[in-house]
Amino acid sequence: MEKKRIFLSSPTMHGEEQKFIKEAFDTNWVAPLGPNVDAFEKEMAEYTGCGYAAALSAGTAAIHLAVKLAGVKEGDRVFCSSLTFSASCNPICYEKAIPVFIDSEEDTWNMDPKALEKAFEKYPDTKAVICVHLYGTPAKIDEIQEICHRHGAVLIEDAAESLASTFKGQMTGTFGDFGIYSFNGNKIITTSGGGMLVSKDEEVVAKARFLSTQARDAARWYQHSQIGYNYRMSNIIAGVGRGQLLHLEEHKAKKKAIYQQYKEAFADIEEISMNPMNPDGDANNWLSGMVLAKGCKVTPYQIMDALAEENIESRPVWKPMHLQPVFADCDFITLKEEGSVGEDIFNRGLCLPSDIKNTPEDMELIITTIRRLFGK
Ligand SMILES: *Cc1c(COP(=O)(O)O)cnc(C)c1O
């Protein structure tokens, strides 16, 4: 018999999503606009306290529009977390700007404020900073915000993985001049695919909606004074989002419980540490990660292979952007004399199955499979 597949993080649907979709069908709002889109924006703005929100086709689209609205032009430099998914920095290149990657700190795995400060010493004219809250752990976003202000740079928070995570009681994604969220299939809530751009500035959010719908001027005919995009979220997809949002806090609680269970289960294995939490924050624990001690005889790939044998999905930590062939020419700022914090985490870390539908038996199987490799 084939073993049951245990996923890293798959969609968890509840039924209310279909109610909102049905409404869209019944009223024939099958379009990239409509009541679900407007309501989803309002509900997200209320939930996060971000001010205003624009519903878009993807988190990547939201980052792209944020980069544009930040005024980034061809040849400008933009600082970006190195340890992240490529979607964080690709939009810098869409605008022909130049990414400069910033190393992580060990205590949150996120952008090191001291490395960011060092980057501004080298490139004082940098226009914008993209800071990621990796795997749902909040960065030291107050320090990063202060540094950006001091250097007159726009802060874009990539909160694609950290929706519902807070820092000092405030939602991640709401500290920056812009915040972005993703509703991709494996995120903490999903619309199958989608994203949201948020800001306290009502005007820039209106501008984002304008750019996302082909930049049509207010004329009776089709008139365009700017290049636009087809980035708007559909009214069907927004219905899925509205249904999911009702369960976000519940998803977060379940993700936190998974992290806690792993932490306790591996507490007696010295070579294993879980991905770090920020003591000033409350993480959504989107993905539970672990990092193996230096010199540990078990490798992350042995763990991933052993899990795969049981039909259990796991994945490596993101390979840092400064090590990617496509960004080989980009500068990288680190405090390390040799190597980098990001590379070290990449070499020693992995992401564990964090699907909230995992049963107690699934969790047991994951845990015993890993413990066995350590002779437990
Ligand atoms: C998922 C993700 C994105 C991109 O979101 P999409 O909705 O898939 O375009 C951006 N940044 C990070 C860190 C992500 O994990």
mmCIF file of C-alpha atoms and ligand atoms in Angstrom:
data_model
loop_
_atom_site.group_PDB
_atom_site.id
_atom_site.type_symbol
_atom_site.label_atom_id
_atom_site.label_comp_id
_atom_site.label_asym_id
_atom_site.label_seq_id
_atom_site.Cartn_x
_atom_site.Cartn_y
_atom_site.Cartn_z
ATOM 1 C CA MET A 1 0.000 0.000 0.000
ATOM 2 C CA GLU A 2 1.251 3.468 -0.805
ATOM 3 C CA LYS A 3 2.139 5.528 2.214
ATOM 4 C CA LYS A 4 -0.004 8.555 2.922
ATOM 5 C CA ARG A 5 1.595 11.801 1.745
ATOM 6 C CA ILE A 6 2.460 14.213 4.547
ATOM 7 C CA PHE A 7 2.795 17.746 3.205
ATOM 8 C CA LEU A 8 5.065 20.638 4.080
ATOM 9 C CA SER A 9 2.189 23.117 4.052
ATOM 10 C CA SER A 10 -0.869 22.508 1.893
ATOM 11 C CA PRO A 11 -4.111 24.494 1.635
ATOM 12 C CA THR A 12 -6.673 24.025 4.424
ATOM 13 C CA MET A 13 -10.182 24.902 3.248
ATOM 14 C CA HIS A 14 -13.180 25.312 5.519
ATOM 15 C CA GLY A 15 -16.322 25.691 3.394
ATOM 16 C CA GLU A 16 -17.080 29.373 3.927
ATOM 17 C CA GLU A 17 -14.876 30.062 0.905
ATOM 18 C CA GLN A 18 -17.536 28.420 -1.273
ATOM 19 C CA LYS A 19 -20.257 30.668 0.112
ATOM 20 C CA PHE A 20 -18.378 33.752 -1.076
ATOM 21 C CA ILE A 21 -17.591 32.122 -4.434
ATOM 22 C CA LYS A 22 -21.241 31.174 -4.878
ATOM 23 C CA GLU A 23 -22.278 34.739 -4.177
ATOM 24 C CA ALA A 24 -19.891 35.900 -6.900
ATOM 25 C CA PHE A 25 -21.406 33.405 -9.367
ATOM 26 C CA ASP A 26 -24.980 34.158 -8.387
ATOM 27 C CA THR A 27 -24.472 37.878 -8.923
ATOM 28 C CA ASN A 28 -22.247 37.308 -11.996
ATOM 29 C CA TRP A 29 -19.331 39.186 -10.452
ATOM 30 C CA VAL A 30 -16.866 36.918 -12.263
ATOM 31 C CA ALA A 31 -14.339 39.651 -12.921
ATOM 32 C CA PRO A 32 -11.151 41.277 -11.644
ATOM 33 C CA LEU A 33 -13.312 43.567 -9.547
ATOM 34 C CA GLY A 34 -16.432 43.233 -7.459
ATOM 35 C CA PRO A 35 -17.822 43.097 -3.923
ATOM 36 C CA ASN A 36 -15.499 40.302 -2.720
ATOM 37 C CA VAL A 37 -12.414 42.249 -3.835
ATOM 38 C CA ASP A 38 -13.584 45.407 -2.050
ATOM 39 C CA ALA A 39 -14.607 43.484 1.071
ATOM 40 C CA PHE A 40 -11.406 41.416 1.199
ATOM 41 C CA GLU A 41 -9.335 44.607 1.059
ATOM 42 C CA LYS A 42 -11.389 46.164 3.839
ATOM 43 C CA GLU A 43 -11.227 43.036 5.989
ATOM 44 C CA MET A 44 -7.457 42.721 5.540
ATOM 45 C CA ALA A 45 -7.013 46.407 6.373
ATOM 46 C CA GLU A 46 -9.063 45.938 9.522
ATOM 47 C CA TYR A 47 -7.374 42.708 10.543
ATOM 48 C CA THR A 48 -3.824 43.995 10.133
ATOM 49 C CA GLY A 49 -4.468 47.622 11.037
ATOM 50 C CA CYS A 50 -2.405 48.576 7.981
ATOM 51 C CA GLY A 51 -4.597 51.439 6.817
ATOM 52 C CA TYR A 52 -5.363 50.591 3.193
ATOM 53 C CA ALA A 53 -4.996 47.482 1.044
ATOM 54 C CA ALA A 54 -4.959 46.639 -2.673
ATOM 55 C CA ALA A 55 -5.816 43.055 -3.652
ATOM 56 C CA LEU A 56 -3.523 41.758 -6.396
ATOM 57 C CA SER A 57 -2.873 38.627 -8.420
ATOM 58 C CA ALA A 58 0.262 37.655 -6.439
ATOM 59 C CA GLY A 59 2.582 38.686 -3.651
ATOM 60 C CA THR A 60 5.251 39.171 -6.304
ATOM 61 C CA ALA A 61 2.985 41.659 -8.098
ATOM 62 C CA ALA A 62 2.578 43.509 -4.784
ATOM 63 C CA ILE A 63 6.377 43.735 -4.348
ATOM 64 C CA HIS A 64 6.731 44.930 -7.931
ATOM 65 C CA LEU A 65 4.199 47.729 -7.457
ATOM 66 C CA ALA A 66 5.776 48.662 -4.107
ATOM 67 C CA VAL A 67 9.181 48.981 -5.807
ATOM 68 C CA LYS A 68 7.631 51.192 -8.514
ATOM 69 C CA LEU A 69 5.679 53.312 -6.046
ATOM 70 C CA ALA A 70 8.823 53.728 -3.929
ATOM 71 C CA GLY A 71 10.180 55.646 -6.918
ATOM 72 C CA VAL A 72 12.916 53.145 -7.748
ATOM 73 C CA LYS A 73 14.348 53.871 -11.193
ATOM 74 C CA GLU A 74 16.766 52.171 -13.562
ATOM 75 C CA GLY A 75 20.232 51.948 -12.014
ATOM 76 C CA ASP A 76 19.060 52.685 -8.440
ATOM 77 C CA ARG A 77 20.239 50.388 -5.676
ATOM 78 C CA VAL A 78 17.766 48.490 -3.502
ATOM 79 C CA PHE A 79 18.811 46.581 -0.385
ATOM 80 C CA CYS A 80 17.122 43.210 0.119
ATOM 81 C CA SER A 81 17.397 40.329 2.593
ATOM 82 C CA SER A 82 19.653 37.661 1.088
ATOM 83 C CA LEU A 83 18.140 34.680 2.893
ATOM 84 C CA THR A 84 14.742 34.578 1.191
ATOM 85 C CA PHE A 85 12.730 33.336 -1.777
ATOM 86 C CA SER A 86 13.658 34.878 -5.147
ATOM 87 C CA ALA A 87 10.255 36.597 -5.390
ATOM 88 C CA SER A 88 11.485 39.112 -2.780
ATOM 89 C CA CYS A 89 14.119 40.547 -5.106
ATOM 90 C CA ASN A 90 13.111 39.698 -8.690
ATOM 91 C CA PRO A 91 10.897 42.818 -8.917
ATOM 92 C CA ILE A 92 13.994 44.997 -8.299
ATOM 93 C CA CYS A 93 15.306 43.638 -11.596
ATOM 94 C CA TYR A 94 11.953 44.109 -13.371
ATOM 95 C CA GLU A 95 12.633 47.826 -12.853
ATOM 96 C CA LYS A 96 16.278 47.527 -14.012
ATOM 97 C CA ALA A 97 17.426 48.548 -10.547
ATOM 98 C CA ILE A 98 20.360 46.882 -8.769
ATOM 99 C CA PRO A 99 19.814 44.543 -5.812
ATOM 100 C CA VAL A 100 22.360 44.602 -2.993
ATOM 101 C CA PHE A 101 21.881 41.689 -0.638
ATOM 102 C CA ILE A 102 22.075 41.999 3.140
ATOM 103 C CA ASP A 103 23.127 39.178 5.425
ATOM 104 C CA SER A 104 21.000 37.667 8.194
ATOM 105 C CA GLU A 105 21.559 37.739 11.929
ATOM 106 C CA GLU A 106 21.712 34.469 13.825
ATOM 107 C CA ASP A 107 19.048 35.366 16.378
ATOM 108 C CA THR A 108 16.113 35.844 13.969
ATOM 109 C CA TRP A 109 17.530 34.613 10.609
ATOM 110 C CA ASN A 110 16.315 37.955 9.222
ATOM 111 C CA MET A 111 18.092 41.065 7.907
ATOM 112 C CA ASP A 112 20.811 42.095 10.353
ATOM 113 C CA PRO A 113 20.281 45.785 11.236
ATOM 114 C CA LYS A 114 24.041 46.200 11.698
ATOM 115 C CA ALA A 115 24.717 44.824 8.220
ATOM 116 C CA LEU A 116 22.034 47.180 6.868
ATOM 117 C CA GLU A 117 23.790 50.115 8.544
ATOM 118 C CA LYS A 118 27.063 48.980 6.973
ATOM 119 C CA ALA A 119 25.357 48.805 3.572
ATOM 120 C CA PHE A 120 24.182 52.429 3.896
ATOM 121 C CA GLU A 121 27.769 53.467 4.681
ATOM 122 C CA LYS A 122 28.847 51.961 1.363
ATOM 123 C CA TYR A 123 25.791 53.060 -0.666
ATOM 124 C CA PRO A 124 24.291 56.117 1.093
ATOM 125 C CA ASP A 125 21.980 56.999 -1.827
ATOM 126 C CA THR A 126 20.020 53.752 -1.724
ATOM 127 C CA LYS A 127 16.331 54.403 -2.380
ATOM 128 C CA ALA A 128 14.573 51.402 -0.870
ATOM 129 C CA VAL A 129 14.957 48.411 1.441
ATOM 130 C CA ILE A 130 13.059 45.120 1.175
ATOM 131 C CA CYS A 131 13.042 43.340 4.515
ATOM 132 C CA VAL A 132 11.627 39.800 4.818
ATOM 133 C CA HIS A 133 10.101 38.150 7.913
ATOM 134 C CA LEU A 134 11.376 34.676 7.176
ATOM 135 C CA TYR A 135 9.199 31.639 7.938
ATOM 136 C CA GLY A 136 6.964 33.960 9.982
ATOM 137 C CA THR A 137 9.574 35.085 12.512
ATOM 138 C CA PRO A 138 9.453 38.884 12.810
ATOM 139 C CA ALA A 139 12.664 40.769 11.967
ATOM 140 C CA LYS A 140 13.921 43.528 14.299
ATOM 141 C CA ILE A 141 11.690 45.752 12.278
ATOM 142 C CA ASP A 142 11.752 48.773 14.620
ATOM 143 C CA GLU A 143 15.543 49.040 14.279
ATOM 144 C CA ILE A 144 15.346 48.522 10.535
ATOM 145 C CA GLN A 145 12.594 51.142 10.260
ATOM 146 C CA GLU A 146 14.722 53.643 12.197
ATOM 147 C CA ILE A 147 17.751 53.037 9.962
ATOM 148 C CA CYS A 148 15.630 53.490 6.819
ATOM 149 C CA HIS A 149 14.157 56.756 8.130
ATOM 150 C CA ARG A 150 17.589 58.084 9.024
ATOM 151 C CA HIS A 151 18.856 57.387 5.512
ATOM 152 C CA GLY A 152 15.720 58.571 3.723
ATOM 153 C CA ALA A 153 15.006 55.146 2.241
ATOM 154 C CA VAL A 154 11.583 53.642 1.646
ATOM 155 C CA LEU A 155 10.935 50.466 3.653
ATOM 156 C CA ILE A 156 9.079 47.615 1.932
ATOM 157 C CA GLU A 157 8.166 44.776 4.268
ATOM 158 C CA ASP A 158 7.911 41.391 2.598
ATOM 159 C CA ALA A 159 5.431 39.795 5.001
ATOM 160 C CA ALA A 160 4.465 37.078 2.483
ATOM 161 C CA GLU A 161 5.299 34.405 5.053
ATOM 162 C CA SER A 162 4.367 36.317 8.197
ATOM 163 C CA LEU A 163 0.706 37.286 7.929
ATOM 164 C CA ALA A 164 -0.648 37.296 11.528
ATOM 165 C CA SER A 165 2.838 37.542 13.081
ATOM 166 C CA THR A 166 3.290 40.542 15.359
ATOM 167 C CA PHE A 167 6.266 42.555 16.592
ATOM 168 C CA LYS A 168 5.738 44.392 19.904
ATOM 169 C CA GLY A 169 2.017 43.850 19.409
ATOM 170 C CA GLN A 170 1.852 45.306 15.894
ATOM 171 C CA MET A 171 1.234 43.226 12.764
ATOM 172 C CA THR A 172 4.222 42.577 10.526
ATOM 173 C CA GLY A 173 3.647 44.234 7.174
ATOM 174 C CA THR A 174 2.409 47.458 8.809
ATOM 175 C CA PHE A 175 5.752 48.967 9.874
ATOM 176 C CA GLY A 176 7.058 49.737 6.409
ATOM 177 C CA ASP A 177 5.975 52.420 3.969
ATOM 178 C CA PHE A 178 4.634 49.395 2.112
ATOM 179 C CA GLY A 179 3.781 45.894 3.274
ATOM 180 C CA ILE A 180 3.029 42.908 1.126
ATOM 181 C CA TYR A 181 1.248 39.617 1.833
ATOM 182 C CA SER A 182 0.952 36.465 -0.277
ATOM 183 C CA PHE A 183 -1.931 34.011 -0.575
ATOM 184 C CA ASN A 184 -0.013 31.429 -2.581
ATOM 185 C CA GLY A 185 -1.047 27.794 -2.162
ATOM 186 C CA ASN A 186 1.311 26.983 0.693
ATOM 187 C CA LYS A 187 1.029 30.195 2.727
ATOM 188 C CA ILE A 188 -0.760 30.371 6.088
ATOM 189 C CA ILE A 189 -3.976 31.300 4.294
ATOM 190 C CA THR A 190 -4.376 30.818 0.581
ATOM 191 C CA THR A 191 -6.540 31.905 -2.326
ATOM 192 C CA SER A 192 -4.714 29.411 -4.610
ATOM 193 C CA GLY A 193 -2.694 32.436 -5.690
ATOM 194 C CA GLY A 194 -2.908 36.095 -4.811
ATOM 195 C CA GLY A 195 -1.361 38.951 -2.911
ATOM 196 C CA MET A 196 -2.047 42.210 -1.117
ATOM 197 C CA LEU A 197 -0.213 45.514 -1.007
ATOM 198 C CA VAL A 198 -0.834 47.549 2.136
ATOM 199 C CA SER A 199 0.073 51.044 3.264
ATOM 200 C CA LYS A 200 -1.053 53.785 5.629
ATOM 201 C CA ASP A 201 -1.056 56.144 2.662
ATOM 202 C CA GLU A 202 -4.453 55.970 0.965
ATOM 203 C CA GLU A 203 -3.150 57.699 -2.146
ATOM 204 C CA VAL A 204 -0.381 55.182 -2.903
ATOM 205 C CA VAL A 205 -2.794 52.293 -2.469
ATOM 206 C CA ALA A 206 -5.161 53.963 -4.942
ATOM 207 C CA LYS A 207 -2.168 54.352 -7.253
ATOM 208 C CA ALA A 208 -1.415 50.623 -6.884
ATOM 209 C CA ARG A 209 -4.997 49.768 -7.906
ATOM 210 C CA PHE A 210 -4.644 52.100 -10.885
ATOM 211 C CA LEU A 211 -1.374 50.511 -12.049
ATOM 212 C CA SER A 212 -2.776 47.013 -11.464
ATOM 213 C CA THR A 213 -5.654 47.629 -13.879
ATOM 214 C CA GLN A 214 -3.643 48.784 -16.918
ATOM 215 C CA ALA A 215 -3.236 52.413 -15.804
ATOM 216 C CA ARG A 216 -6.362 53.768 -17.488
ATOM 217 C CA ASP A 217 -6.729 57.526 -17.304
ATOM 218 C CA ALA A 218 -10.071 59.048 -16.334
ATOM 219 C CA ALA A 219 -11.289 59.601 -19.890
ATOM 220 C CA ARG A 220 -14.334 58.293 -21.752
ATOM 221 C CA TRP A 221 -12.079 56.440 -24.193
ATOM 222 C CA TYR A 222 -9.164 54.151 -23.399
ATOM 223 C CA GLN A 223 -6.351 56.565 -22.634
ATOM 224 C CA HIS A 224 -3.007 55.767 -21.027
ATOM 225 C CA SER A 225 -0.301 58.109 -19.825
ATOM 226 C CA GLN A 226 1.701 55.398 -18.051
ATOM 227 C CA ILE A 227 2.606 51.748 -18.485
ATOM 228 C CA GLY A 228 0.134 49.603 -16.569
ATOM 229 C CA TYR A 229 -0.139 45.989 -15.444
ATOM 230 C CA ASN A 230 -2.808 43.325 -15.267
ATOM 231 C CA TYR A 231 -2.234 42.588 -11.568
ATOM 232 C CA ARG A 232 -5.721 42.876 -10.027
ATOM 233 C CA MET A 233 -7.190 40.032 -7.950
ATOM 234 C CA SER A 234 -10.328 38.387 -9.321
ATOM 235 C CA ASN A 235 -13.614 38.551 -7.446
ATOM 236 C CA ILE A 236 -13.738 34.725 -7.249
ATOM 237 C CA ILE A 237 -10.270 34.511 -5.718
ATOM 238 C CA ALA A 238 -11.100 37.299 -3.251
ATOM 239 C CA GLY A 239 -14.054 35.164 -2.122
ATOM 240 C CA VAL A 240 -11.662 32.358 -1.229
ATOM 241 C CA GLY A 241 -9.568 34.882 0.701
ATOM 242 C CA ARG A 242 -12.550 36.163 2.694
ATOM 243 C CA GLY A 243 -13.429 32.625 3.735
ATOM 244 C CA GLN A 244 -9.811 31.880 4.679
ATOM 245 C CA LEU A 245 -9.372 35.066 6.678
ATOM 246 C CA LEU A 246 -12.077 33.877 9.074
ATOM 247 C CA HIS A 247 -9.708 31.039 10.030
ATOM 248 C CA LEU A 248 -6.361 32.831 10.093
ATOM 249 C CA GLU A 249 -6.026 32.983 13.872
ATOM 250 C CA GLU A 250 -6.943 29.307 14.105
ATOM 251 C CA HIS A 251 -4.292 28.449 11.489
ATOM 252 C CA LYS A 252 -1.737 30.455 13.460
ATOM 253 C CA ALA A 253 -2.563 28.644 16.711
ATOM 254 C CA LYS A 254 -2.164 25.278 14.974
ATOM 255 C CA LYS A 255 1.133 26.289 13.350
ATOM 256 C CA LYS A 256 2.414 27.419 16.751
ATOM 257 C CA ALA A 257 1.425 24.096 18.305
ATOM 258 C CA ILE A 258 3.357 22.221 15.577
ATOM 259 C CA TYR A 259 6.481 24.272 16.293
ATOM 260 C CA GLN A 260 6.099 23.679 20.025
ATOM 261 C CA GLN A 261 5.674 19.944 19.533
ATOM 262 C CA TYR A 262 8.859 19.712 17.452
ATOM 263 C CA LYS A 263 10.752 21.817 19.961
ATOM 264 C CA GLU A 264 9.780 19.509 22.803
ATOM 265 C CA ALA A 265 10.299 16.337 20.769
ATOM 266 C CA PHE A 266 13.902 17.243 19.903
ATOM 267 C CA ALA A 267 14.797 18.948 23.183
ATOM 268 C CA ASP A 268 17.034 16.050 24.255
ATOM 269 C CA ILE A 269 19.020 16.042 20.989
ATOM 270 C CA GLU A 270 21.845 18.510 21.438
ATOM 271 C CA GLU A 271 22.645 18.778 17.729
ATOM 272 C CA ILE A 272 19.146 20.059 16.900
ATOM 273 C CA SER A 273 17.933 23.632 17.380
ATOM 274 C CA MET A 274 14.646 24.937 16.080
ATOM 275 C CA ASN A 275 14.498 28.093 13.953
ATOM 276 C CA PRO A 276 14.755 31.100 16.270
ATOM 277 C CA MET A 277 11.871 33.155 17.618
ATOM 278 C CA ASN A 278 12.081 36.898 18.194
ATOM 279 C CA PRO A 279 11.402 37.544 21.914
ATOM 280 C CA ASP A 280 9.780 40.885 20.958
ATOM 281 C CA GLY A 281 7.445 39.161 18.546
ATOM 282 C CA ASP A 282 4.714 36.594 18.238
ATOM 283 C CA ALA A 283 5.408 34.455 15.169
ATOM 284 C CA ASN A 284 2.834 32.665 13.035
ATOM 285 C CA ASN A 285 5.307 29.755 12.682
ATOM 286 C CA TRP A 286 4.343 29.368 9.026
ATOM 287 C CA LEU A 287 7.119 26.803 8.592
ATOM 288 C CA SER A 288 8.914 25.111 11.453
ATOM 289 C CA GLY A 289 12.604 24.891 10.673
ATOM 290 C CA MET A 290 15.563 23.259 12.323
ATOM 291 C CA VAL A 291 19.277 23.813 12.200
ATOM 292 C CA LEU A 292 21.885 21.183 12.990
ATOM 293 C CA ALA A 293 24.923 21.938 15.135
ATOM 294 C CA LYS A 294 28.266 22.597 13.428
ATOM 295 C CA GLY A 295 30.050 19.281 12.950
ATOM 296 C CA CYS A 296 26.840 17.249 13.357
ATOM 297 C CA LYS A 297 27.270 13.892 11.630
ATOM 298 C CA VAL A 298 23.685 13.865 10.363
ATOM 299 C CA THR A 299 23.142 16.206 7.403
ATOM 300 C CA PRO A 300 19.942 18.061 6.454
ATOM 301 C CA TYR A 301 19.807 15.999 3.251
ATOM 302 C CA GLN A 302 19.921 12.730 5.226
ATOM 303 C CA ILE A 303 16.929 13.957 7.203
ATOM 304 C CA MET A 304 15.085 15.020 4.049
ATOM 305 C CA ASP A 305 15.852 11.645 2.426
ATOM 306 C CA ALA A 306 14.688 9.674 5.483
ATOM 307 C CA LEU A 307 11.440 11.678 5.534
ATOM 308 C CA ALA A 308 10.982 11.184 1.779
ATOM 309 C CA GLU A 309 11.222 7.403 2.328
ATOM 310 C CA GLU A 310 8.092 7.755 4.457
ATOM 311 C CA ASN A 311 6.438 9.930 1.784
ATOM 312 C CA ILE A 312 6.908 12.994 3.991
ATOM 313 C CA GLU A 313 7.640 16.349 2.342
ATOM 314 C CA SER A 314 10.355 18.635 3.698
ATOM 315 C CA ARG A 315 12.573 21.225 2.061
ATOM 316 C CA PRO A 316 15.928 22.941 2.357
ATOM 317 C CA VAL A 317 16.175 26.436 3.806
ATOM 318 C CA TRP A 318 16.078 29.064 1.013
ATOM 319 C CA LYS A 319 19.434 29.256 -0.753
ATOM 320 C CA PRO A 320 20.633 32.835 -0.152
ATOM 321 C CA MET A 321 20.218 35.195 -3.083
ATOM 322 C CA HIS A 322 23.872 36.298 -3.050
ATOM 323 C CA LEU A 323 24.809 32.679 -3.862
ATOM 324 C CA GLN A 324 22.382 32.378 -6.787
ATOM 325 C CA PRO A 325 23.953 32.197 -10.257
ATOM 326 C CA VAL A 326 21.497 34.815 -11.564
ATOM 327 C CA PHE A 327 22.665 37.344 -8.929
ATOM 328 C CA ALA A 328 26.387 36.482 -9.095
ATOM 329 C CA ASP A 329 27.268 40.068 -10.069
ATOM 330 C CA CYS A 330 25.378 41.661 -7.167
ATOM 331 C CA ASP A 331 27.070 43.024 -4.071
ATOM 332 C CA PHE A 332 26.489 41.409 -0.689
ATOM 333 C CA ILE A 333 26.961 43.032 2.695
ATOM 334 C CA THR A 334 27.849 40.920 5.707
ATOM 335 C CA LEU A 335 29.589 41.450 9.035
ATOM 336 C CA LYS A 336 31.375 38.111 8.707
ATOM 337 C CA GLU A 337 35.002 37.990 7.619
ATOM 338 C CA GLU A 338 34.406 34.707 5.879
ATOM 339 C CA GLY A 339 31.222 33.141 4.493
ATOM 340 C CA SER A 340 27.953 34.505 5.843
ATOM 341 C CA VAL A 341 25.252 33.846 8.400
ATOM 342 C CA GLY A 342 22.763 33.110 5.602
ATOM 343 C CA GLU A 343 25.011 30.553 3.950
ATOM 344 C CA ASP A 344 25.650 28.841 7.270
ATOM 345 C CA ILE A 345 21.896 28.528 7.964
ATOM 346 C CA PHE A 346 21.389 27.245 4.408
ATOM 347 C CA ASN A 347 24.071 24.590 4.917
ATOM 348 C CA ARG A 348 22.834 23.368 8.291
ATOM 349 C CA GLY A 349 19.083 23.967 8.164
ATOM 350 C CA LEU A 350 15.882 22.468 6.786
ATOM 351 C CA CYS A 351 12.130 23.098 6.877
ATOM 352 C CA LEU A 352 9.939 20.513 8.557
ATOM 353 C CA PRO A 353 6.411 19.508 7.572
ATOM 354 C CA SER A 354 4.169 22.210 9.008
ATOM 355 C CA ASP A 355 0.786 21.276 7.582
ATOM 356 C CA ILE A 356 -2.003 22.065 10.030
ATOM 357 C CA LYS A 357 -3.949 19.013 8.872
ATOM 358 C CA ASN A 358 -1.234 16.672 10.149
ATOM 359 C CA THR A 359 -2.712 14.162 12.572
ATOM 360 C CA PRO A 360 -1.033 13.193 15.874
ATOM 361 C CA GLU A 361 0.040 9.984 14.070
ATOM 362 C CA ASP A 362 1.612 11.990 11.236
ATOM 363 C CA MET A 363 3.539 14.113 13.722
ATOM 364 C CA GLU A 364 4.664 10.999 15.567
ATOM 365 C CA LEU A 365 5.948 9.449 12.326
ATOM 366 C CA ILE A 366 7.873 12.610 11.385
ATOM 367 C CA ILE A 367 9.408 12.868 14.833
ATOM 368 C CA THR A 368 10.391 9.203 15.202
ATOM 369 C CA THR A 369 11.860 9.177 11.672
ATOM 370 C CA ILE A 370 14.128 12.082 12.577
ATOM 371 C CA ARG A 371 14.973 10.836 16.089
ATOM 372 C CA ARG A 372 16.053 7.481 14.673
ATOM 373 C CA LEU A 373 18.810 9.198 12.684
ATOM 374 C CA PHE A 374 20.228 10.443 15.973
ATOM 375 C CA GLY A 375 20.113 6.958 17.520
ATOM 376 C CA LYS A 376 17.058 7.767 19.662
HETATM 377 C C1 LIG B 1 5.661 33.372 -1.282
HETATM 378 C C2 LIG B 1 6.624 34.471 -1.168
HETATM 379 C C3 LIG B 1 6.592 35.584 -2.025
HETATM 380 C C4 LIG B 1 5.776 35.647 -3.284
HETATM 381 O O1 LIG B 1 4.442 35.536 -3.189
HETATM 382 P P1 LIG B 1 3.573 35.002 -4.439
HETATM 383 O O2 LIG B 1 2.184 35.266 -3.982
HETATM 384 O O3 LIG B 1 3.876 33.558 -4.618
HETATM 385 O O4 LIG B 1 3.940 35.823 -5.636
HETATM 386 C C5 LIG B 1 7.437 36.648 -1.780
HETATM 387 N N1 LIG B 1 8.312 36.617 -0.763
HETATM 388 C C6 LIG B 1 8.409 35.555 0.065
HETATM 389 C C7 LIG B 1 9.396 35.610 1.188
HETATM 390 C C8 LIG B 1 7.585 34.447 -0.114
HETATM 391 O O5 LIG B 1 7.720 33.389 0.693
#
